[in-house]
Amino acid sequence: MEIKLKLLKHEKPFVVIETGDFYNHKSHFVEEKINIKKDKKDIITTTNLIGDGVVIVDSHMNFSTPQIIKYKIKGESIIMNFICCNNMEFDIEDVRSEKYSRENTHNILYTSDFNATFKMPADEEINYLTIILSPNFYSRLINEDWNLHQKFSKNISQKKSGYLTPRYAPFTSAIQWVIHEIKNCQYEGAIKKMYIETKIKELLILQLDTLIKKPQTKTIVSTQDYHKLLEAKEILDNNFTNAPTLSELSRLISLNEFKLKKGFKACFEITIKSYVTKLRMEYAKELFKNDAVNVGEVAYKCGYKDLSHFSSVFKIFYGFTPISFKKIIMSVKLHLFFYLEFFDFISIIELI
């Protein structure tokens, strides 16, 4: 595979990667860092992990004016794409796709020769993680079971470029956590190779589980029941820290428990229990922005009497323990403080 990224206005690519198409169990990952800064405003930072049959590109960009990037991959590749930003416009040759990126979404693409144009807006944080696999490497990941995705497999066999699904799907908390683990891998040499390859496979499993739709029996909800279900949702929205039980909620809206459970899932694509958990976890995340609050207080305010239960639910939902999450927020705030202090210092120097 040969990978090139180039700003349209520049002749020389800022990323050039060449690697073999066949997996080699003896080879190790080579890490390459690229940092380009211009006038303190235009920034391109990419961290590339390069192995035989696999390349991971972690890109962060910011531009003061709109920019166009040409992205080319010579040869066949399967691309696991993770977009962490909005408003990036892209056009991929011979591939029908969404026009603009949506934050925290993912998809899988096969292409025989990737040729794309990315339009980067001004003053936007651009961030995406791309895992580029040769068909040989991908075949090993799925244990040569091409029946996992028959239509996608057919496209690969016919060298027909296309996505696994028409639309990008939202990240799950599990996907976010594995991306975090890949980006923050501290291992070296053979252990790093083993770790990264394991995480790529884990990430692929999570993608396939999210993207491949399972056949479902459709539940039909009457108009009258639908309005009662909207009422139930509103009750939960207003009382999620002390949510009513299923039987209590059933009585409040005058709808039997069976219709309530089935109808809620059919209308809102989430179970009642998961919806209450989602509201509580989002509230917990907001509470943790206050440095003075501790984990016990957050658990209590979110409706959990058992701290260990709250911690377990939080980790499943976000991929971090509450204590780790709080440390991450404090670290981000600290780095932001020093960043602002540094630029205040630079401003003072420029005024002298």
Short mmCIF file of C-alpha atoms in Angstrom, two decimals, residues 118-283:
data_model
loop_
_atom_site.label_atom_id
_atom_site.label_comp_id
_atom_site.label_asym_id
_atom_site.label_seq_id
_atom_site.Cartn_x
_atom_site.Cartn_y
_atom_site.Cartn_z
CA PHE A 118 -11.54 16.59 1.83
CA LYS A 119 -12.65 20.20 2.28
CA MET A 120 -11.59 21.49 5.69
CA PRO A 121 -13.52 24.48 7.11
CA ALA A 122 -11.74 27.37 8.78
CA ASP A 123 -11.41 27.56 12.58
CA GLU A 124 -12.68 24.02 13.19
CA GLU A 125 -10.92 21.27 15.13
CA ILE A 126 -10.51 18.44 12.60
CA ASN A 127 -9.85 15.03 14.14
CA TYR A 128 -10.19 11.54 12.71
CA LEU A 129 -8.67 8.12 13.23
CA THR A 130 -8.24 5.89 10.20
CA ILE A 131 -7.15 2.25 10.29
CA ILE A 132 -6.11 1.15 6.79
CA LEU A 133 -5.88 -2.61 6.23
CA SER A 134 -4.77 -4.68 3.27
CA PRO A 135 -7.26 -7.42 2.22
CA ASN A 136 -4.72 -9.98 3.46
CA PHE A 137 -4.60 -8.44 6.95
CA TYR A 138 -8.40 -7.97 7.03
CA SER A 139 -8.92 -11.59 6.03
CA ARG A 140 -6.88 -12.66 9.07
CA LEU A 141 -8.95 -10.41 11.35
CA ILE A 142 -12.26 -11.97 10.31
CA ASN A 143 -10.76 -15.48 10.26
CA GLU A 144 -11.48 -15.65 6.51
CA ASP A 145 -15.21 -15.76 7.29
CA TRP A 146 -16.50 -13.63 4.41
CA ASN A 147 -20.10 -14.59 5.26
CA LEU A 148 -19.96 -12.04 8.08
CA HIS A 149 -21.05 -9.40 5.55
CA GLN A 150 -22.01 -11.02 2.26
CA LYS A 151 -22.74 -7.89 0.21
CA PHE A 152 -19.56 -6.16 1.42
CA SER A 153 -17.56 -9.34 0.78
CA LYS A 154 -18.95 -9.48 -2.77
CA ASN A 155 -17.79 -5.89 -3.38
CA ILE A 156 -14.30 -6.85 -2.21
CA SER A 157 -14.17 -9.93 -4.45
CA GLN A 158 -15.33 -7.83 -7.43
CA LYS A 159 -13.01 -4.93 -6.51
CA LYS A 160 -16.04 -2.62 -6.27
CA SER A 161 -15.51 0.33 -3.91
CA GLY A 162 -18.19 0.99 -1.32
CA TYR A 163 -19.17 1.27 2.34
CA LEU A 164 -20.35 -1.55 4.56
CA THR A 165 -23.51 0.51 5.29
CA PRO A 166 -24.92 3.63 3.56
CA ARG A 167 -24.64 5.88 6.63
CA TYR A 168 -22.07 6.45 9.35
CA ALA A 169 -23.18 5.15 12.76
CA PRO A 170 -22.64 6.86 16.15
CA PHE A 171 -19.80 5.76 18.43
CA THR A 172 -20.67 3.52 21.32
CA SER A 173 -18.93 4.03 24.67
CA ALA A 174 -17.02 0.78 24.01
CA ILE A 175 -15.73 2.09 20.66
CA GLN A 176 -14.63 5.36 22.30
CA TRP A 177 -12.74 3.46 24.96
CA VAL A 178 -10.85 1.21 22.50
CA ILE A 179 -9.89 4.27 20.41
CA HIS A 180 -8.54 5.83 23.61
CA GLU A 181 -6.53 2.66 24.35
CA ILE A 182 -5.00 2.59 20.85
CA LYS A 183 -4.02 6.27 21.01
CA ASN A 184 -2.48 5.90 24.46
CA CYS A 185 -0.64 2.59 24.06
CA GLN A 186 2.55 2.61 26.18
CA TYR A 187 3.98 -0.73 25.07
CA GLU A 188 6.95 -1.21 22.78
CA GLY A 189 8.21 -3.83 20.33
CA ALA A 190 6.54 -7.24 20.16
CA ILE A 191 4.14 -6.49 23.03
CA LYS A 192 3.00 -3.30 21.30
CA LYS A 193 2.36 -5.24 18.09
CA MET A 194 0.32 -7.84 19.98
CA TYR A 195 -1.63 -5.16 21.88
CA ILE A 196 -2.44 -2.95 18.85
CA GLU A 197 -3.48 -5.91 16.68
CA THR A 198 -5.76 -7.15 19.47
CA LYS A 199 -7.34 -3.70 19.82
CA ILE A 200 -7.88 -3.41 16.04
CA LYS A 201 -9.73 -6.74 16.11
CA GLU A 202 -11.76 -5.64 19.13
CA LEU A 203 -12.64 -2.38 17.39
CA LEU A 204 -13.68 -4.25 14.23
CA ILE A 205 -15.95 -6.55 16.28
CA LEU A 206 -17.62 -3.49 17.86
CA GLN A 207 -18.03 -1.86 14.42
CA LEU A 208 -19.56 -4.94 12.84
CA ASP A 209 -21.89 -5.37 15.81
CA THR A 210 -23.05 -1.76 15.39
CA LEU A 211 -23.20 -1.57 11.60
CA ILE A 212 -24.68 -4.94 10.64
CA LYS A 213 -28.40 -4.80 11.34
CA LYS A 214 -30.10 -7.76 12.95
CA PRO A 215 -33.57 -8.76 11.75
CA GLN A 216 -36.23 -7.40 14.14
CA THR A 217 -39.94 -7.87 14.48
CA LYS A 218 -41.60 -4.47 14.16
CA THR A 219 -43.93 -3.45 17.00
CA ILE A 220 -46.98 -1.50 15.87
CA VAL A 221 -48.02 1.28 18.26
CA SER A 222 -51.43 2.95 18.05
CA THR A 223 -51.72 6.76 18.06
CA GLN A 224 -53.37 6.69 21.48
CA ASP A 225 -50.61 4.53 22.97
CA TYR A 226 -47.93 6.67 21.31
CA HIS A 227 -49.15 9.77 23.15
CA LYS A 228 -49.09 7.83 26.42
CA LEU A 229 -45.52 6.74 25.68
CA LEU A 230 -44.52 10.37 25.05
CA GLU A 231 -46.02 11.14 28.45
CA ALA A 232 -43.94 8.32 30.00
CA LYS A 233 -40.78 9.72 28.39
CA GLU A 234 -41.54 13.19 29.76
CA ILE A 235 -42.04 11.75 33.27
CA LEU A 236 -38.64 10.05 33.06
CA ASP A 237 -37.01 13.23 31.71
CA ASN A 238 -38.23 15.14 34.75
CA ASN A 239 -37.70 12.44 37.39
CA PHE A 240 -34.75 10.31 36.25
CA THR A 241 -32.83 10.70 39.54
CA ASN A 242 -35.83 9.19 41.34
CA ALA A 243 -37.43 7.33 38.45
CA PRO A 244 -40.71 5.49 39.00
CA THR A 245 -40.70 1.69 38.75
CA LEU A 246 -42.16 0.06 35.66
CA SER A 247 -45.44 -0.70 37.47
CA GLU A 248 -45.64 2.87 38.85
CA LEU A 249 -44.99 4.35 35.41
CA SER A 250 -47.59 2.00 33.94
CA ARG A 251 -50.21 3.29 36.37
CA LEU A 252 -49.23 6.94 35.82
CA ILE A 253 -49.90 6.78 32.08
CA SER A 254 -52.72 4.18 32.18
CA LEU A 255 -50.93 1.68 29.92
CA ASN A 256 -50.19 -1.93 30.81
CA GLU A 257 -46.59 -2.92 31.49
CA PHE A 258 -46.23 -5.11 28.39
CA LYS A 259 -47.33 -2.33 26.01
CA LEU A 260 -45.19 0.16 27.94
CA LYS A 261 -41.99 -1.90 27.62
CA LYS A 262 -42.50 -2.95 24.00
CA GLY A 263 -43.90 0.39 22.85
CA PHE A 264 -41.14 2.48 24.47
CA LYS A 265 -38.41 0.41 22.79
CA ALA A 266 -40.22 0.56 19.42
CA CYS A 267 -40.79 4.34 19.52
CA PHE A 268 -37.53 5.54 21.05
CA GLU A 269 -35.13 2.69 20.10
CA ILE A 270 -34.03 2.24 23.72
CA THR A 271 -35.35 0.35 26.73
CA ILE A 272 -36.80 2.26 29.69
CA LYS A 273 -33.96 1.09 31.95
CA SER A 274 -31.30 2.14 29.43
CA TYR A 275 -32.98 5.50 28.91
CA VAL A 276 -32.96 6.27 32.65
CA THR A 277 -29.29 5.18 32.80
CA LYS A 278 -28.46 7.44 29.84
CA LEU A 279 -30.07 10.46 31.52
CA ARG A 280 -28.28 9.73 34.80
CA MET A 281 -24.88 9.28 33.14
CA GLU A 282 -25.22 12.51 31.14
CA TYR A 283 -26.13 14.31 34.37
#
